[in-house]
Coordinates of C-alpha atoms in Angstrom, one line a residue:
X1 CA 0.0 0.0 0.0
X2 CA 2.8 2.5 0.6
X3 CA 4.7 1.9 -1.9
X4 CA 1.4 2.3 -4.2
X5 CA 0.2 5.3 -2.4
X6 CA 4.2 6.6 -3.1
X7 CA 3.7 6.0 -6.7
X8 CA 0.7 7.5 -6.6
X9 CA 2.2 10.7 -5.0
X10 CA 4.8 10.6 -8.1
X11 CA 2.4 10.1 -10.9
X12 CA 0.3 13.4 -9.2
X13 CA 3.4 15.6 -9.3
X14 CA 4.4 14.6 -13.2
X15 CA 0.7 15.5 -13.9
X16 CA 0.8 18.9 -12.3
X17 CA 4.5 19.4 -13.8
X18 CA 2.7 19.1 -17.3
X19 CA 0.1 20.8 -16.3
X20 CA 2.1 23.5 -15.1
X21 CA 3.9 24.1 -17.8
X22 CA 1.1 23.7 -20.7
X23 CA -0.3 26.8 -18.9
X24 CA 3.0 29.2 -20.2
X25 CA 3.0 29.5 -23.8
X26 CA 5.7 31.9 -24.6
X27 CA 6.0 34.5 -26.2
X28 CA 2.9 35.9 -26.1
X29 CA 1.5 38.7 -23.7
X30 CA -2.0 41.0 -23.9
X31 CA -2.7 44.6 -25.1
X32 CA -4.4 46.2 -22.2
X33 CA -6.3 49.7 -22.9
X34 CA -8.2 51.7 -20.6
X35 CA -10.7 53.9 -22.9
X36 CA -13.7 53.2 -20.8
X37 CA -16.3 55.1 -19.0
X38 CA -15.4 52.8 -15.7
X39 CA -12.3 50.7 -16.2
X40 CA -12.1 47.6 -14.3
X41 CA -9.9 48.1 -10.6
X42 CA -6.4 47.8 -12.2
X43 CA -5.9 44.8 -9.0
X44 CA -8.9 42.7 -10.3
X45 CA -6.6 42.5 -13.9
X46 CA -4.2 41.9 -12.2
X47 CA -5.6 38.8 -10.7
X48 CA -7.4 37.9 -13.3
X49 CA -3.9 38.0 -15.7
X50 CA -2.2 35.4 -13.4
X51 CA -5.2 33.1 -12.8
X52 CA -4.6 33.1 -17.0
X53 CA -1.5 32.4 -16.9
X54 CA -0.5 35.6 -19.0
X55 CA 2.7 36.8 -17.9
X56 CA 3.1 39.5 -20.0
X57 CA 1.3 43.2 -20.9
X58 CA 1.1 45.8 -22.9
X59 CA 0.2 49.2 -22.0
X60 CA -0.9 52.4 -23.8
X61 CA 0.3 54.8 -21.2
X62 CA 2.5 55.0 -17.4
X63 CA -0.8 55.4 -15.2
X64 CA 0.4 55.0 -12.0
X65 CA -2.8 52.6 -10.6
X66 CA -2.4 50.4 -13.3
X67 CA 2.0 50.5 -12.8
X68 CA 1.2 50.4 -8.9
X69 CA -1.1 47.0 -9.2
X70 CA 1.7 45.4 -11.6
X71 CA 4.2 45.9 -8.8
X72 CA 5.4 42.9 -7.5
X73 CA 3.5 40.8 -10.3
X74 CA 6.5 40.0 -12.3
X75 CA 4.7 40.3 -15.5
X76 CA 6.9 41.7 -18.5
X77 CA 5.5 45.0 -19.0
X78 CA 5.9 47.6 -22.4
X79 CA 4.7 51.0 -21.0
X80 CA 3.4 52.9 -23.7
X81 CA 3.8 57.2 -24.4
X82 CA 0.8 58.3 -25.7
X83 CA 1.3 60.0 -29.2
X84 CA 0.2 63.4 -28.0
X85 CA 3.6 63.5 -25.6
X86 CA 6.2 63.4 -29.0
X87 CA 6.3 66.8 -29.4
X88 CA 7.4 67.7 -25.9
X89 CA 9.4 65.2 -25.3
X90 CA 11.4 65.4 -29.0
X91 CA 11.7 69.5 -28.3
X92 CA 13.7 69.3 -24.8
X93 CA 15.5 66.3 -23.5
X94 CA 14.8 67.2 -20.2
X95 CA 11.2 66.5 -20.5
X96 CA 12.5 63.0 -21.7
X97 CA 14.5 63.0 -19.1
X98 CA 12.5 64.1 -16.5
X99 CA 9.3 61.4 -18.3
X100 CA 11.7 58.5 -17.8
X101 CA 12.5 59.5 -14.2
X102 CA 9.1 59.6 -13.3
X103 CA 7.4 56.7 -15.0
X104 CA 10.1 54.7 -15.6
X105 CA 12.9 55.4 -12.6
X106 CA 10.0 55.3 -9.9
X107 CA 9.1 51.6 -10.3
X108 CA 12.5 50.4 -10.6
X109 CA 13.1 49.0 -7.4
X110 CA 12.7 45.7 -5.6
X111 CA 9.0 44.4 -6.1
X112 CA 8.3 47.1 -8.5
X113 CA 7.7 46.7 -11.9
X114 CA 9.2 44.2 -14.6
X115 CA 9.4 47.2 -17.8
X116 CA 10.9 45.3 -20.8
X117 CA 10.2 48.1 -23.1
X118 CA 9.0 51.3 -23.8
X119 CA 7.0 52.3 -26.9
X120 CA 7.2 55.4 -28.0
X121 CA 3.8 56.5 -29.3
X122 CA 1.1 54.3 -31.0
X123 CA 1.0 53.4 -34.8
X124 CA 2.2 57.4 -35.1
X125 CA 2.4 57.3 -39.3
X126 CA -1.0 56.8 -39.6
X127 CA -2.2 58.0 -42.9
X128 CA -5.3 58.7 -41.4
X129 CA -2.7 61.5 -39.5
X130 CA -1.4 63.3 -42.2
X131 CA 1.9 63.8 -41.0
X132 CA 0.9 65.2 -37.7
X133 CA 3.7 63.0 -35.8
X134 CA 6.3 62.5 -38.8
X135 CA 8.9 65.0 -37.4
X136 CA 8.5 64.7 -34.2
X137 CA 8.5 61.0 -33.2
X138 CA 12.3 59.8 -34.3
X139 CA 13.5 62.6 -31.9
X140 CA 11.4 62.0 -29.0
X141 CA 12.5 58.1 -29.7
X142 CA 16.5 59.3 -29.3
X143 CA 15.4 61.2 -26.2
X144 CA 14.1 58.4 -24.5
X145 CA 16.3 55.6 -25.4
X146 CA 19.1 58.1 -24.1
X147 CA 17.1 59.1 -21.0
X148 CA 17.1 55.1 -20.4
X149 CA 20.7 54.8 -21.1
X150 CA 22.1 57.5 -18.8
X151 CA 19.5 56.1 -15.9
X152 CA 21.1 52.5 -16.4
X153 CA 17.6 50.7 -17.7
X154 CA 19.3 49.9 -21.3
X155 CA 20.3 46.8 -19.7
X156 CA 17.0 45.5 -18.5
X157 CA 14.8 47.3 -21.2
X158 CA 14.5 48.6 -24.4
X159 CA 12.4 51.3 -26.3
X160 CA 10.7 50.7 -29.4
X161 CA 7.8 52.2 -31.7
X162 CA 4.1 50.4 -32.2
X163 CA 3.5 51.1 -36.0
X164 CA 0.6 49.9 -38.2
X165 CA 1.4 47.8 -40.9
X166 CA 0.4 50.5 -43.0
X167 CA 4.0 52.3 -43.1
X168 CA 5.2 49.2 -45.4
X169 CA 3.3 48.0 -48.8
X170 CA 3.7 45.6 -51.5
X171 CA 2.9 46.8 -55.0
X172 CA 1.1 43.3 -55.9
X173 CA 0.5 42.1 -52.7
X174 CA 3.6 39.8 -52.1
X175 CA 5.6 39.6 -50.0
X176 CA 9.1 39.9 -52.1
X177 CA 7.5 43.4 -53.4
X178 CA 7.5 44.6 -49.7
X179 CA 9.0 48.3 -48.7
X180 CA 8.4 50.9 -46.7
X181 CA 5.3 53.8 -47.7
X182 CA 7.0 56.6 -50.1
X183 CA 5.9 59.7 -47.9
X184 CA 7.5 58.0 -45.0
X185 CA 10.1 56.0 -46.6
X186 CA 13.2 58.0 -45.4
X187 CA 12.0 58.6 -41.8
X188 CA 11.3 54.7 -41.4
X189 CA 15.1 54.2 -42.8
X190 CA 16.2 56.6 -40.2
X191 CA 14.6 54.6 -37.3
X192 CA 15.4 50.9 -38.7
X193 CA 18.9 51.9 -38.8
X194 CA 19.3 53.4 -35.5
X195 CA 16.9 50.4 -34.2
X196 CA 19.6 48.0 -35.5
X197 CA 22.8 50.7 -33.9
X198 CA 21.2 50.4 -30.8
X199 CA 19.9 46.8 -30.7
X200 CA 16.0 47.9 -30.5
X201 CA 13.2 45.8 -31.9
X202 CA 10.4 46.3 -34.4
X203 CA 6.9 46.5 -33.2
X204 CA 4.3 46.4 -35.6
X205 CA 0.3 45.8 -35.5
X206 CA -1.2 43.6 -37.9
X207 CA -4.6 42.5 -38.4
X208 CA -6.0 39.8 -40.4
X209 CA -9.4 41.1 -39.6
X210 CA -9.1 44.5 -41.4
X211 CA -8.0 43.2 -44.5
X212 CA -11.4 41.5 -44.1
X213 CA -13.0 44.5 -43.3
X214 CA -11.9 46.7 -45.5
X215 CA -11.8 44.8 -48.8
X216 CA -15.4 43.0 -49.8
X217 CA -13.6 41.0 -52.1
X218 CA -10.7 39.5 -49.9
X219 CA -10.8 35.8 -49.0
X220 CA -12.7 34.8 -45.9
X221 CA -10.5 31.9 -45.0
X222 CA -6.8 33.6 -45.5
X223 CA -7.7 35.5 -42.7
X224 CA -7.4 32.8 -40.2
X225 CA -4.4 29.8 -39.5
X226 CA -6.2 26.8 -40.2
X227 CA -5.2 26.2 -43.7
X228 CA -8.1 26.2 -45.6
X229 CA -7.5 29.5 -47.6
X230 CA -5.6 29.9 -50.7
X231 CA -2.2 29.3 -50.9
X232 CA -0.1 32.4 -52.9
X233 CA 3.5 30.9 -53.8
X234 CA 6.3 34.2 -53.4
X235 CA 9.7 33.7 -54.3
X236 CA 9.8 30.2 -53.4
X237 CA 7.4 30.4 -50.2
X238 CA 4.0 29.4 -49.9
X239 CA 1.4 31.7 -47.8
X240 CA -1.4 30.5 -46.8
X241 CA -2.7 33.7 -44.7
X242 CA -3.0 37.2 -44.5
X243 CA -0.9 37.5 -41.3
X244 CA 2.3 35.4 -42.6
X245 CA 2.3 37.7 -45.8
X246 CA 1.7 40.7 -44.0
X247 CA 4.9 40.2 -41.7
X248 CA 7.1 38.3 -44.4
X249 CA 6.2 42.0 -46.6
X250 CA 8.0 43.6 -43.8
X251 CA 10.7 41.5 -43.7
X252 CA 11.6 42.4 -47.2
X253 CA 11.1 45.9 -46.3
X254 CA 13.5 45.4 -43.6
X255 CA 16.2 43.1 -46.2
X256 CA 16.0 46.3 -48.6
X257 CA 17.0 48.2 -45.9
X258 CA 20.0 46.3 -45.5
X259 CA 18.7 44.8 -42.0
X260 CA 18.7 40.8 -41.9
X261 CA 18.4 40.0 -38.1
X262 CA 16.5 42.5 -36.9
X263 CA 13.8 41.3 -33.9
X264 CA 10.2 42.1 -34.4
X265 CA 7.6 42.1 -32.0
X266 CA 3.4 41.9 -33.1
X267 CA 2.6 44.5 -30.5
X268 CA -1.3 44.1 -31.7
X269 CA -3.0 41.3 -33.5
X270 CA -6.7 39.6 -32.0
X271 CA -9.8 39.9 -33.3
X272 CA -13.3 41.9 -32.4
X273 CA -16.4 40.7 -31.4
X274 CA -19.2 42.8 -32.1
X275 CA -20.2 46.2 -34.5
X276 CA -20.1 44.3 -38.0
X277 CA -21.1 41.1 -39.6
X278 CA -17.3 39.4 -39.8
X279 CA -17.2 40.4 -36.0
X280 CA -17.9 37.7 -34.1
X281 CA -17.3 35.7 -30.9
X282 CA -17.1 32.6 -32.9
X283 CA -14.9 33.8 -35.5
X284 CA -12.6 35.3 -32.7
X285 CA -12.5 32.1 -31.0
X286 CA -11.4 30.2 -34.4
X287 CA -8.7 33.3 -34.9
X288 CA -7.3 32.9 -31.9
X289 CA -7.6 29.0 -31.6
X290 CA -5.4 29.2 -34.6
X291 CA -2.8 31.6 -33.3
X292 CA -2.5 30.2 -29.7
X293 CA -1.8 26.8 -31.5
X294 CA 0.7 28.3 -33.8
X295 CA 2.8 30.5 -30.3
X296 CA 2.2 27.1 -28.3
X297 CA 4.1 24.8 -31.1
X298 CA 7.0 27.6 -31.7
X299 CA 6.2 27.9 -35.4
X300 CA 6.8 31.2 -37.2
X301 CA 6.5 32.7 -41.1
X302 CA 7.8 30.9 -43.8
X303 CA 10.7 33.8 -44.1
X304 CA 10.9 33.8 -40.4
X305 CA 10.3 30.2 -38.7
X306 CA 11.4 30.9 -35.8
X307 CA 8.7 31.4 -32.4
X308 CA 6.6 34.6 -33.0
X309 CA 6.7 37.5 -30.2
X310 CA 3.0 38.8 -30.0
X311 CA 0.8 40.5 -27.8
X312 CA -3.1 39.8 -27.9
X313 CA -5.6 43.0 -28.9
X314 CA -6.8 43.4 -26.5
X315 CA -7.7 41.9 -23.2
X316 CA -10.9 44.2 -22.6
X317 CA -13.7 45.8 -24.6
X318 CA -13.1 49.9 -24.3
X319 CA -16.4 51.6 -24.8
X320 CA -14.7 55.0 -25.1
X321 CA -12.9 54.4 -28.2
X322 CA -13.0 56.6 -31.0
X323 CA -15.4 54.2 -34.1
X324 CA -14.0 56.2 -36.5
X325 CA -12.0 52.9 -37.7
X326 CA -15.0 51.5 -37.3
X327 CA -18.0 50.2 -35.4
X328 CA -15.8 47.2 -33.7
X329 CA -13.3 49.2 -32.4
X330 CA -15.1 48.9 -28.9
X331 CA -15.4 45.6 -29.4
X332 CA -11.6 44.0 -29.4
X333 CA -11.6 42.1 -25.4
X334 CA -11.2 38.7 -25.0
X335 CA -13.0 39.9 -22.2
X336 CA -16.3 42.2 -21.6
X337 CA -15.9 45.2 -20.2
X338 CA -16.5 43.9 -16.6
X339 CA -14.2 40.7 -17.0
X340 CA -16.3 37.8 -17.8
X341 CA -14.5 35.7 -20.7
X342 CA -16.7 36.3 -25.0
X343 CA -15.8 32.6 -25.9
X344 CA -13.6 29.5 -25.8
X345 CA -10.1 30.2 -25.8
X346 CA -6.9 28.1 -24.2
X347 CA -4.0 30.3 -23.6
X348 CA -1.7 27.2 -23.9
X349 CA -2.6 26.5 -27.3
X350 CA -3.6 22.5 -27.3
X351 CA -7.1 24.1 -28.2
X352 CA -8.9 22.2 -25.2
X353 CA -12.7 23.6 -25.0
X354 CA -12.3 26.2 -22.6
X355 CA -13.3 29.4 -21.3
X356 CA -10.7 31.7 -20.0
X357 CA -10.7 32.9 -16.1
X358 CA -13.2 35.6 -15.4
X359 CA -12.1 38.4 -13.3
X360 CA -13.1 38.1 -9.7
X361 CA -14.8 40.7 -7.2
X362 CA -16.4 42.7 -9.7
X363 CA -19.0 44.8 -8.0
X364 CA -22.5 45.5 -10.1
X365 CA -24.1 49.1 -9.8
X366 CA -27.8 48.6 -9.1
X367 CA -30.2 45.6 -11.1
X368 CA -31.8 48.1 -12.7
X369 CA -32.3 49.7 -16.8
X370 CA -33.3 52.9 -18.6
X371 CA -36.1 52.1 -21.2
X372 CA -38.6 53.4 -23.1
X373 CA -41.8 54.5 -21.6
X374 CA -44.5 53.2 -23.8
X375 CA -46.7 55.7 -22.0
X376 CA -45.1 59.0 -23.0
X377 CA -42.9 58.7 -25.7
X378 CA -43.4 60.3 -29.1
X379 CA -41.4 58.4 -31.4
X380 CA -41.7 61.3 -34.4
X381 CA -39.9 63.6 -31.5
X382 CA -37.4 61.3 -30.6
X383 CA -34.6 61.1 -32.7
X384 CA -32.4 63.7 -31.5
X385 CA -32.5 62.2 -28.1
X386 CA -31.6 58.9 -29.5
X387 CA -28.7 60.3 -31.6
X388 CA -27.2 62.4 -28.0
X389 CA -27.5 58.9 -25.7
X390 CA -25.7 57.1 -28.7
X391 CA -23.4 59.6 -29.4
X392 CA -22.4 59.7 -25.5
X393 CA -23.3 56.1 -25.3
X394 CA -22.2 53.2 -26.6
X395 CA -24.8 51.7 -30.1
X396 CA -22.3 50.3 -31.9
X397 CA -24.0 46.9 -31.1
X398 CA -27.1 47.9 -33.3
X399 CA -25.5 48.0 -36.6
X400 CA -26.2 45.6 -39.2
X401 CA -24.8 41.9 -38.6
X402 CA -24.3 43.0 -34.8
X403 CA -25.4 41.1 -31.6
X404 CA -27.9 44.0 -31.3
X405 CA -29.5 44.6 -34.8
X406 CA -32.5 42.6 -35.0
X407 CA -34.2 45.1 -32.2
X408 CA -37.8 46.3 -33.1
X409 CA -38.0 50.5 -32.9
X410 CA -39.0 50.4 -29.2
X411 CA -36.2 48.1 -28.1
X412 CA -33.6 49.8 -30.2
X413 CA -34.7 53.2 -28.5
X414 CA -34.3 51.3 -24.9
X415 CA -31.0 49.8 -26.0
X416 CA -29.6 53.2 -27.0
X417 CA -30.9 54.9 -23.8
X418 CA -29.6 52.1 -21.5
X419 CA -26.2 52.8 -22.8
X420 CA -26.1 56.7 -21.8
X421 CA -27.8 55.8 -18.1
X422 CA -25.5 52.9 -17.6
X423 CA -22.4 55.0 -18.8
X424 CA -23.4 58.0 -16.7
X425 CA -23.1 55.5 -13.4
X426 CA -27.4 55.4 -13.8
X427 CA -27.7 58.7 -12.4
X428 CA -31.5 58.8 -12.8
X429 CA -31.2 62.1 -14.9
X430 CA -29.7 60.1 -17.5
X431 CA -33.1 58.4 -17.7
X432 CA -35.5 61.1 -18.5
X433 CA -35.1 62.2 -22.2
X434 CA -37.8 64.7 -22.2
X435 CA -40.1 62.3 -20.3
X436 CA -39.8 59.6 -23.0
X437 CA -38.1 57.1 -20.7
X438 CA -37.9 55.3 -17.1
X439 CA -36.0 53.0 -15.0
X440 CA -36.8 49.8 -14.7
X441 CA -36.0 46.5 -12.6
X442 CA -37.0 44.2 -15.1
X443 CA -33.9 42.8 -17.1
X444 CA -34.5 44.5 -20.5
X445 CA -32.0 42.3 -22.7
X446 CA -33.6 40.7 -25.6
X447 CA -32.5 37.1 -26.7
X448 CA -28.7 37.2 -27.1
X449 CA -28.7 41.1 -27.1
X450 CA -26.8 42.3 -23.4
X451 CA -28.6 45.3 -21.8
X452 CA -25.5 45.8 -19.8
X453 CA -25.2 46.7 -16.0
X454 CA -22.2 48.7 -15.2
X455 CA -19.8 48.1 -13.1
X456 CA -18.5 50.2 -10.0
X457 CA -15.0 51.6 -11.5
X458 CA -12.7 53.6 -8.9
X459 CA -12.6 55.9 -12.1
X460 CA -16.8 56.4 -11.0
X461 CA -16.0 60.3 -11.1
X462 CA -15.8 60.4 -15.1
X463 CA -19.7 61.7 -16.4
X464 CA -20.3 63.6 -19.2
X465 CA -22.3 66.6 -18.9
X466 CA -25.5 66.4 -20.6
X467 CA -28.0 68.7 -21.9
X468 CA -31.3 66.9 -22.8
X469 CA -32.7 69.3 -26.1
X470 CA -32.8 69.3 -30.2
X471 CA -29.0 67.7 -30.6
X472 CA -28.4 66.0 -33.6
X473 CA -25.1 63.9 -34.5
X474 CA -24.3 63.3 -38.0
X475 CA -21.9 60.6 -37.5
X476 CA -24.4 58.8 -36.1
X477 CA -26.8 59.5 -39.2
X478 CA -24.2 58.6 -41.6
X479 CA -23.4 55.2 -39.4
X480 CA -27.0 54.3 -40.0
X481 CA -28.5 54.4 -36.4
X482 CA -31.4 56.5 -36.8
X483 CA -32.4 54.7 -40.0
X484 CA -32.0 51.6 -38.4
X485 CA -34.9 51.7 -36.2

């Protein structure tokens, strides 16, 4: 019996060895964004990262609660410098200086925070910009990589710059054709080269799912890993998807630019859930299924085979974000907004049918809704207020092919009105417009359409002031929203 309970004891702890380490696939880490009316408690993510698994994050800025609850975590952490920061800190060095000392410098001490890079602004060359950041963000780069160097970090960290895939092109769509955009050609040669003097990677954003988007014509499968699109032979390498030619195209542009070895990091690549017909939780669990399987068994591009460095978009929906990319843009989490898992999805990659670990100690405002009142409304009268709660709100659910858009007229009025009381922390004079609405404490969602409760946020102080009167958005007409319902 001993000796059977001993074995016993041994076969347990070879189990949990394997199971320990199929829970770390490397090489990956998660975007995580805070444009939202009441972000979760920076601790919950926290928590909810490790009981993941997910060693590793991204951030957009240096907030100090979100660096504070990654203290002591150990996660790998790129802190980000939001793009509206390059002009000050390319102009003076000593705002660079001063920048690194503060949000960099502070958490450097024992138990603080595990900063492997910084990223100096956020997919800066744009088109959509115009230039706005084309002379300002190689010098604010030089200032901070030297701020880092004369504090000591170069040793521990590196800074780097996110950019959009968009600042390298391919006449015909290959690969081999690959260099970098003609209006910033020469800026982008300035920054590869002093990437490669100074040992500093390349972070680019690439996403299968816009190509999708944006072309009606592009094939379905060859956004995905699976295999099943069409394979486009280049130069003696076969791509199967959109992802492996897109990063293979920068390769080239790299190789023309006399850099071979360079490392590259995917600082953005997931897919959305919700605000258009391709976004789905179901096709973002087959993206990802794909790409976790692909990190987990260390297999790169055909130009590149060796293990992929990536990092998720993004690990939470943002219902603040600017939909002028689009209706999805609020829609990129793994997660919703208050932490609970969108669909199947095993970080370790053997694609086992699970859900990821929802955030714990989330706290609920009040059970309760903002819809229509059948009693008082006048629907001819109310389609400015239904343009200001969506335009302060969050509709992008309704739109066509949405988990929202198959509302009647009443329900879509209700949804939009939920949104703006539920944003505004249900302040019950976000639930008047003009009379035409009341609170409720009957759920109000419809089928598999969420009438969300929010969630108490320590950021509960951020409202929007509201006027209720005539106020009509043309963004939102031109979107579709009115005419939707």
């Amino acid at each position: 019996m001993a000796g059977r309970a001993a074995m016993l004891v041994n076969v347990g702890m070879v189990v949990m060895t394997v199971l320990t380490l199929a829970s770390f696939v490397e090489g990956f880490g998660v975007n995580w964004g805070n444009i939202a009316s009441h972000p979760l408690n920076p601790d919950i993510v926290v928590r909810m990262l490790k009981e993941n698994k997910i060693n590793k994050v991204k951030l957009f800025d240096a907030d100090s609660w979100t660096m504070n609850a990654l203290a002591g975590s150990g996660m790998e952490v790129m802190v980000g410098i939001p793009n509206n920061l390059l002009e000050t800190l390319a102009d003076d060095y000593g705002n660079a200086k001063d920048w690194v000392k503060e949000n960099i410098t502070a958490y450097m001490r024992k138990d603080g925070v595990n900063i492997k890079y910084v990223a100096v602004g956020n997919e800066p060359f744009l088109s959509a910009y115009n230039g706005s950041y084309l002379k300002t963000t190689f010098p604010a780069l030089k200032n901070i990589h030297r701020a880092l160097k004369e504090a000591g970090h170069t040793n521990v960290m590196k800074a780097t710059i996110p950019q959009n895939a968009e600042v390298y092109q391919s006449a015909n769509d290959k690969p081999s054709e690959g260099d970098f955009r003609s209006d910033v050609k020469q800026t982008m040669l300035d920054i590869v080269n002093f990437f490669h003097d100074n040992d500093l990677p390349f972070t680019v954003n690439i996403y299968p799912f816009l190509s999708l988007y944006l072309n009606k014509h592009f094939p379905v499968e060859y956004a995905f890993f699976d295999g099943n699109g069409q394979t486009i032979p280049d130069n003696g390498k076969n791509y199967d998807n959109v992802f492996d030619a897109n990063y293979d195209t920068l390769v080239y542009a790299l190789n023309k630019a006399g850099i071979k070895d360079m490392k590259i990091i995917v600082g953005e690549v997931g897919w959305p859930t919700d605000g258009h017909k391709y976004a789905t939780p179901k096709l973002a669990e087959k993206f990802y299924a794909g790409l976790m399987k692909r990190l987990a068994n260390d297999v790169g591009t055909p130009l590149r085979p060796e293990k992929l460095d990536v990092y998720l978009f993004g690990l939470l929906d943002e219902d603040m974000k600017s939909i002028l990319p689009g209706p999805f843009e609020r829609h990129w989490g793994i997660f919703r907004y208050d932490g609970t898992p969108k669909f199947m999805l095993d970080f370790t990659g053997q694609e086992r049918k699970m859900v990821p670990v929802a955030a714990k100690g989330v706290q609920y405002l009040e059970k309760q809704w903002c819809v229509v009142n059948k009693d008082t409304i006048n629907l001819d009268e109310v389609g400015p207020d239904l343009d200001y709660a969506c335009y302060h709100g969050d509709c992008t659910a309704m739109l066509y092919g949405s988990t929202c858009s198959n509302l009647d007229k009443i329900q879509n009025i209700s949804y939009a009105f939920n949104m703006f009381f539920q944003i505004q922390g249900q302040d019950v004079r976000a639930c008047d417009f003009r009379g035409a609405a009341m609170i409720t404490k009957n759920n109000a969602s419809v089928g598999s359409c969420l009438f969300p409760i929010q969630i108490v946020s320590g950021s509960d102080d951020f409202r929007i002031s509201f006027v209720f009167g005539r106020f009509i958005v043309a963004g939102l007409i031109l979107l579709g929203l009115v005419t939707a319902i």
